[in-house]
Tab-separated table of C-alpha atoms in Angstrom:
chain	number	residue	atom	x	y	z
A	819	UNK	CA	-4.635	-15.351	12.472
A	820	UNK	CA	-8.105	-13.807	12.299
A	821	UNK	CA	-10.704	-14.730	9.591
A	822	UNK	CA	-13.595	-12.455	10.248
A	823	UNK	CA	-15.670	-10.397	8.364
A	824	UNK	CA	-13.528	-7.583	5.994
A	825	UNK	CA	-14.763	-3.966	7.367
A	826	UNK	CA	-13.916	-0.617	4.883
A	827	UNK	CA	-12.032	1.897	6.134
A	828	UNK	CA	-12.903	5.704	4.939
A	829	UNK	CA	-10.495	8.246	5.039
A	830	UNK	CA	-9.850	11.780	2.794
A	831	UNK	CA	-6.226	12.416	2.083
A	832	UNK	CA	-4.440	15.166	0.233
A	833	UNK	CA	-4.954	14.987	-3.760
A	834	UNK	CA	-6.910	11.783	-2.813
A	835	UNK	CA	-10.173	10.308	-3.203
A	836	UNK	CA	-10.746	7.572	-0.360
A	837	UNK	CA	-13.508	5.363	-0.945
A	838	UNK	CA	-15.519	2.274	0.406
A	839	UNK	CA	-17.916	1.882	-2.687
A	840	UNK	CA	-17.164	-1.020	-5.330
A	841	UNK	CA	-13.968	-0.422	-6.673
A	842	UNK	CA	-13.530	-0.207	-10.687
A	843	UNK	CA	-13.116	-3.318	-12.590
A	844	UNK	CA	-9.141	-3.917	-13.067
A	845	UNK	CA	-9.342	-4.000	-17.124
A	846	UNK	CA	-11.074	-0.288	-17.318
A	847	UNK	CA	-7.968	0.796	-15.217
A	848	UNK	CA	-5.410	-1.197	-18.037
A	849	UNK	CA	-7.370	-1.201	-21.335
A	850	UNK	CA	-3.887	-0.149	-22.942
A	851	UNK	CA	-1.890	-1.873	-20.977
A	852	UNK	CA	1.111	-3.667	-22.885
A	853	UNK	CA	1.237	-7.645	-22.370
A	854	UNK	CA	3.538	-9.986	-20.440
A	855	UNK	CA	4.666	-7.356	-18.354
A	856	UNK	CA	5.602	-8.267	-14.735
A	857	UNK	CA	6.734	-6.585	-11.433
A	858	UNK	CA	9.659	-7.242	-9.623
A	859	UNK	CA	11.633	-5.993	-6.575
A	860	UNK	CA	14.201	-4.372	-6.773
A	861	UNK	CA	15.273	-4.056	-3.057
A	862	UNK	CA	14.340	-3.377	0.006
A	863	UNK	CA	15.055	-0.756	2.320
A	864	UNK	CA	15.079	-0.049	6.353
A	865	UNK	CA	13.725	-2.802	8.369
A	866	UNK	CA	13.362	-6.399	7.137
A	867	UNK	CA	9.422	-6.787	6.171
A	868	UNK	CA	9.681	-9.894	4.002
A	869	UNK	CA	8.464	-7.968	1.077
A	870	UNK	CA	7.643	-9.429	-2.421
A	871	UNK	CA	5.777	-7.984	-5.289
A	872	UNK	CA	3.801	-9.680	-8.074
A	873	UNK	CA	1.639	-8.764	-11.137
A	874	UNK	CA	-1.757	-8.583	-10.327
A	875	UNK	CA	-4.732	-7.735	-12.879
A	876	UNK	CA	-4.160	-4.044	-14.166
A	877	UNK	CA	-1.175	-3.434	-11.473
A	878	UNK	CA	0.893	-5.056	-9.337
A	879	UNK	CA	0.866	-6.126	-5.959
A	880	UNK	CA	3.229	-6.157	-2.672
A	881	UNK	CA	3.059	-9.243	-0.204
A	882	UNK	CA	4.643	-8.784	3.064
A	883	UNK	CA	5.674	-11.920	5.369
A	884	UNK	CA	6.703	-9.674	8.280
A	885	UNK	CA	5.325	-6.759	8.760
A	886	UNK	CA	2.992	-5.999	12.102
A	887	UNK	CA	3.133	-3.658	14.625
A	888	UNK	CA	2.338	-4.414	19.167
A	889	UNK	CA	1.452	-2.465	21.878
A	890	UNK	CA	0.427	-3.219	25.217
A	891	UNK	CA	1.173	-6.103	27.559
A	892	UNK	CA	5.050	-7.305	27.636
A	893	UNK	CA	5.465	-5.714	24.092
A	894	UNK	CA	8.620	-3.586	23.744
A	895	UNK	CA	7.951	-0.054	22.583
A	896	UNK	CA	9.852	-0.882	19.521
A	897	UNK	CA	7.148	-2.704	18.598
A	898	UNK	CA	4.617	0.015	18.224
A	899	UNK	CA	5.741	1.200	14.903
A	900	UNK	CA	7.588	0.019	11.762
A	901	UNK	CA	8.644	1.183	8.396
A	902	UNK	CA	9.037	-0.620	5.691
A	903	UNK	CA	10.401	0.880	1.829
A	904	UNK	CA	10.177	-1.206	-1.607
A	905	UNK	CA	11.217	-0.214	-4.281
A	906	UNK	CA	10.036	-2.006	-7.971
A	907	UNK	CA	9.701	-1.526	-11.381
A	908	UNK	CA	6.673	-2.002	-12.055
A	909	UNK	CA	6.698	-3.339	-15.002
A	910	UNK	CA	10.706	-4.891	-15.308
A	911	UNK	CA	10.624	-2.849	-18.990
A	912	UNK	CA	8.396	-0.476	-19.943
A	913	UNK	CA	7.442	-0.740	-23.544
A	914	UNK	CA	9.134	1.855	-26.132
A	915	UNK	CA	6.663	4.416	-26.434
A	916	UNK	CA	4.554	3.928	-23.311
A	917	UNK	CA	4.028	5.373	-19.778
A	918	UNK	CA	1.976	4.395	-16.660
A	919	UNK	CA	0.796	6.075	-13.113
A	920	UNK	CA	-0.991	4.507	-10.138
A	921	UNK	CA	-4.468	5.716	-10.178
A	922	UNK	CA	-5.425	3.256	-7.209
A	923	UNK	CA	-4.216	2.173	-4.288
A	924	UNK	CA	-5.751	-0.493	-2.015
A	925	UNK	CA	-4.216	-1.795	1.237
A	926	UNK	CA	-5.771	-5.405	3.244
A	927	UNK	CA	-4.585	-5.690	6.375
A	928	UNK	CA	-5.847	-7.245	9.506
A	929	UNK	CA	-6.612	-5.671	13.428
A	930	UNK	CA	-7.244	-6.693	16.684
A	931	UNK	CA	-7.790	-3.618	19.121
A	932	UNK	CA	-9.179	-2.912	22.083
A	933	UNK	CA	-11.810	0.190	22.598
A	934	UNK	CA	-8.762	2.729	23.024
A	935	UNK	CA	-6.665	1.543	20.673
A	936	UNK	CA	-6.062	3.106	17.167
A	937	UNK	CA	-3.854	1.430	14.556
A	938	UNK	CA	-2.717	3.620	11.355
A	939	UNK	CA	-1.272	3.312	8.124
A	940	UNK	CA	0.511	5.926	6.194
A	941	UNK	CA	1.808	5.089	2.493
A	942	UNK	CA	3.745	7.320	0.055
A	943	UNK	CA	5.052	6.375	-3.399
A	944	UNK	CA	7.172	8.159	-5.540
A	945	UNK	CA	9.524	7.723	-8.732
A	946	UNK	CA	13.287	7.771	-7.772
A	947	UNK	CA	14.381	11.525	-8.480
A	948	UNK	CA	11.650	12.932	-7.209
A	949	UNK	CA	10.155	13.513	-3.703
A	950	UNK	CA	7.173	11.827	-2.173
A	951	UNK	CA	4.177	12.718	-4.524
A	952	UNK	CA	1.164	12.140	-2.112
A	953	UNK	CA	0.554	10.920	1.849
A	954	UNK	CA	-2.098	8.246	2.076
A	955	UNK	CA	-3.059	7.971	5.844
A	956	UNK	CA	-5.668	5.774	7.539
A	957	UNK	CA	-6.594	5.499	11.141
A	958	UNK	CA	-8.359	2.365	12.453
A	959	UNK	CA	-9.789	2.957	15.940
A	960	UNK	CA	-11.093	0.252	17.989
A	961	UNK	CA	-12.601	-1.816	18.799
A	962	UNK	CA	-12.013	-4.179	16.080
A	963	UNK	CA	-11.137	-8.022	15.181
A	964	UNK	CA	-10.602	-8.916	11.632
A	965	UNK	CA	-9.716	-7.703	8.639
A	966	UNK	CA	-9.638	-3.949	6.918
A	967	UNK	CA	-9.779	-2.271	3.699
A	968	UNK	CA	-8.505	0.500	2.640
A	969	UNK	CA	-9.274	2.364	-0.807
A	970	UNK	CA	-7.603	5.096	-2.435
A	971	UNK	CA	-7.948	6.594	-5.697
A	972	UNK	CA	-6.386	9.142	-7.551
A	973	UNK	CA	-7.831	11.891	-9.593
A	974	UNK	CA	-7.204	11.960	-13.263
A	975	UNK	CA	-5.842	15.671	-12.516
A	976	UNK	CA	-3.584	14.318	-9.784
A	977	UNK	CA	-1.841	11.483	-11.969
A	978	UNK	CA	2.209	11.344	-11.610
A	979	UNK	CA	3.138	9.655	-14.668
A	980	UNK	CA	6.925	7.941	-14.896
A	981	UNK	CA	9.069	10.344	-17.242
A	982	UNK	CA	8.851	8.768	-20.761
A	983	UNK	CA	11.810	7.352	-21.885
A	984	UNK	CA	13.312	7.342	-18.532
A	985	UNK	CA	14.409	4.214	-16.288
A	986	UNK	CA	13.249	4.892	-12.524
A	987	UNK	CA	12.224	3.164	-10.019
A	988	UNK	CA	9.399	3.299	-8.241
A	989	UNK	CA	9.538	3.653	-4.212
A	990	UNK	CA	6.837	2.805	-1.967
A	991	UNK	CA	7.276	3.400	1.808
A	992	UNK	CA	4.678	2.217	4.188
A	993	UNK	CA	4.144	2.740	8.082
A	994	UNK	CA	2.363	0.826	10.214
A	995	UNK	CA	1.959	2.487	14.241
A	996	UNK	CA	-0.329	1.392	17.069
A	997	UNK	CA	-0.955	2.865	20.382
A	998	UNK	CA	-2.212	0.635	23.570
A	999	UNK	CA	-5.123	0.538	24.955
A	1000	UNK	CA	-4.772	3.195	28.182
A	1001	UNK	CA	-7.760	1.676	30.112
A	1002	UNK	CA	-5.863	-1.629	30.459
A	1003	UNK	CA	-2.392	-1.039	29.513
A	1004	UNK	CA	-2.362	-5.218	30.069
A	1005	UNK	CA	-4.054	-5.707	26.831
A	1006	UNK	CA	-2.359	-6.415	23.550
A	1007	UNK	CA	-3.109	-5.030	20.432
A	1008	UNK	CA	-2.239	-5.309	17.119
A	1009	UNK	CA	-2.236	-4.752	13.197
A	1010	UNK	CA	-0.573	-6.192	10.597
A	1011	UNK	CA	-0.044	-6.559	7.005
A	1012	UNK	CA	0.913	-10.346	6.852
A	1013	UNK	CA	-1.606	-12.116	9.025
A	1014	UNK	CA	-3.507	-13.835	5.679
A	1015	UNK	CA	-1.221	-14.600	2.679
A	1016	UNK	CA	-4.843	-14.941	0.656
A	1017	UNK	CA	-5.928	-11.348	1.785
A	1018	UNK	CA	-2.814	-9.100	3.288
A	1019	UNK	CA	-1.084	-7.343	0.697
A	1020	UNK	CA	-0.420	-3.629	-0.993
A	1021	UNK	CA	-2.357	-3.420	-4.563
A	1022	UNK	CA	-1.374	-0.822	-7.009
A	1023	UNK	CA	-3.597	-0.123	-10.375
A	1024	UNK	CA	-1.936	1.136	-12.894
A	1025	UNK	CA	-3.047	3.298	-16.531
A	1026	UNK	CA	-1.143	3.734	-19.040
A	1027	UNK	CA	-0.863	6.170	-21.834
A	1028	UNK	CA	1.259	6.435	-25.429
A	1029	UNK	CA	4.169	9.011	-24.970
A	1030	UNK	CA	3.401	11.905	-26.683
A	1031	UNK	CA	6.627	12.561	-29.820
């Protein structure tokens, strides 16, 4: 849909570190990461967002084929939010002996708001079991037309690492809200996570560590 220039987004959330500098090269993040792992999902929960998940360098990744929020114009207030929850194991088996947590989380999306406008996107992720471990939120205020980037990572002191020994999955619920433009309530606006199949898409880094005996 729209194919100009990426813009970062900055923004500080709890037991977070959000960032717009270079991000860290994929292998530092899995130096001891077992091979010929992959991620797959396991299902999907509330609304239908076309989800799909795939092993990326050092992590995983989550693809979305409908997942974009409206407001403004003849949209239906309906449109204005949606929530989306995944749920993988990521990888299918963890090795005998090994562990991993997510220690970075980047989100590419795409926007097209009016002065007025402001889209956001809130993430949590969590194992199953346990309750939502940390709250990434970004605001994008207009005006913007393109695509975003969002970067988060996680302190070494604020790692959540899957119980060892332990089969759970791993949920991941995102929301995606926009508001309309009040100046010209006529004018649509949007953001989206499936606008560029090259680009839009949820990337998780993962570490991993040796269970301790």
């Amino acid at each position: 849909m729209m194919h100009a220039r990426r813009k970062a987004i900055a923004v500080l959330g709890f037991g977070l570190v959000s960032s717009v500098v270079t991000v860290p090269s994929a292998s530092a993040a899995s130096a001891f990461a077992p091979s010929g792992e992959t991620a797959t999902v396991v299902r999907a929960a509330g609304e239908d967002c076309g989800a799909s998940v795939s092993q990326s360098s050092g992590g995983f990744s989550i693809s979305f084929s409908d997942f974009h929020v409206r407001a403004g114009g003849d949209s239906d207030p309906a449109e204005a939010r949606k929530r989306c929850q995944v749920s993988v194991v990521p990888p299918v088996q963890v090795p005998k002996g090994f562990t991993y947590a997510i220690t970075q989380v980047e989100v590419r999306g795409f926007a097209d708001l009016a002065t007025g406008s402001t889209g956001t996107l809130k993430l949590e992720e969590y194992f199953e079991g346990a309750g939502p471990t940390r709250t990434m939120t970004h605001d994008i205020a207009g005006p913007r037309s393109g695509g975003w980037v969002t970067t988060d990572l996680i302190p070494v002191g604020a790692l959540v690492w899957k119980p060892c020994g332990e089969d759970r999955l791993l949920h991941v619920n995102s929301e995606l809200r926009v508001s309309p433009d009040k100046a010209d309530p006529s004018r649509v606006n949007v953001m989206g996570l499936d606008s560029d199949p090259a680009r839009d898409r949820m990337i998780f880094h993962l570490t991993w560590k040796t269970c301790s005996r």
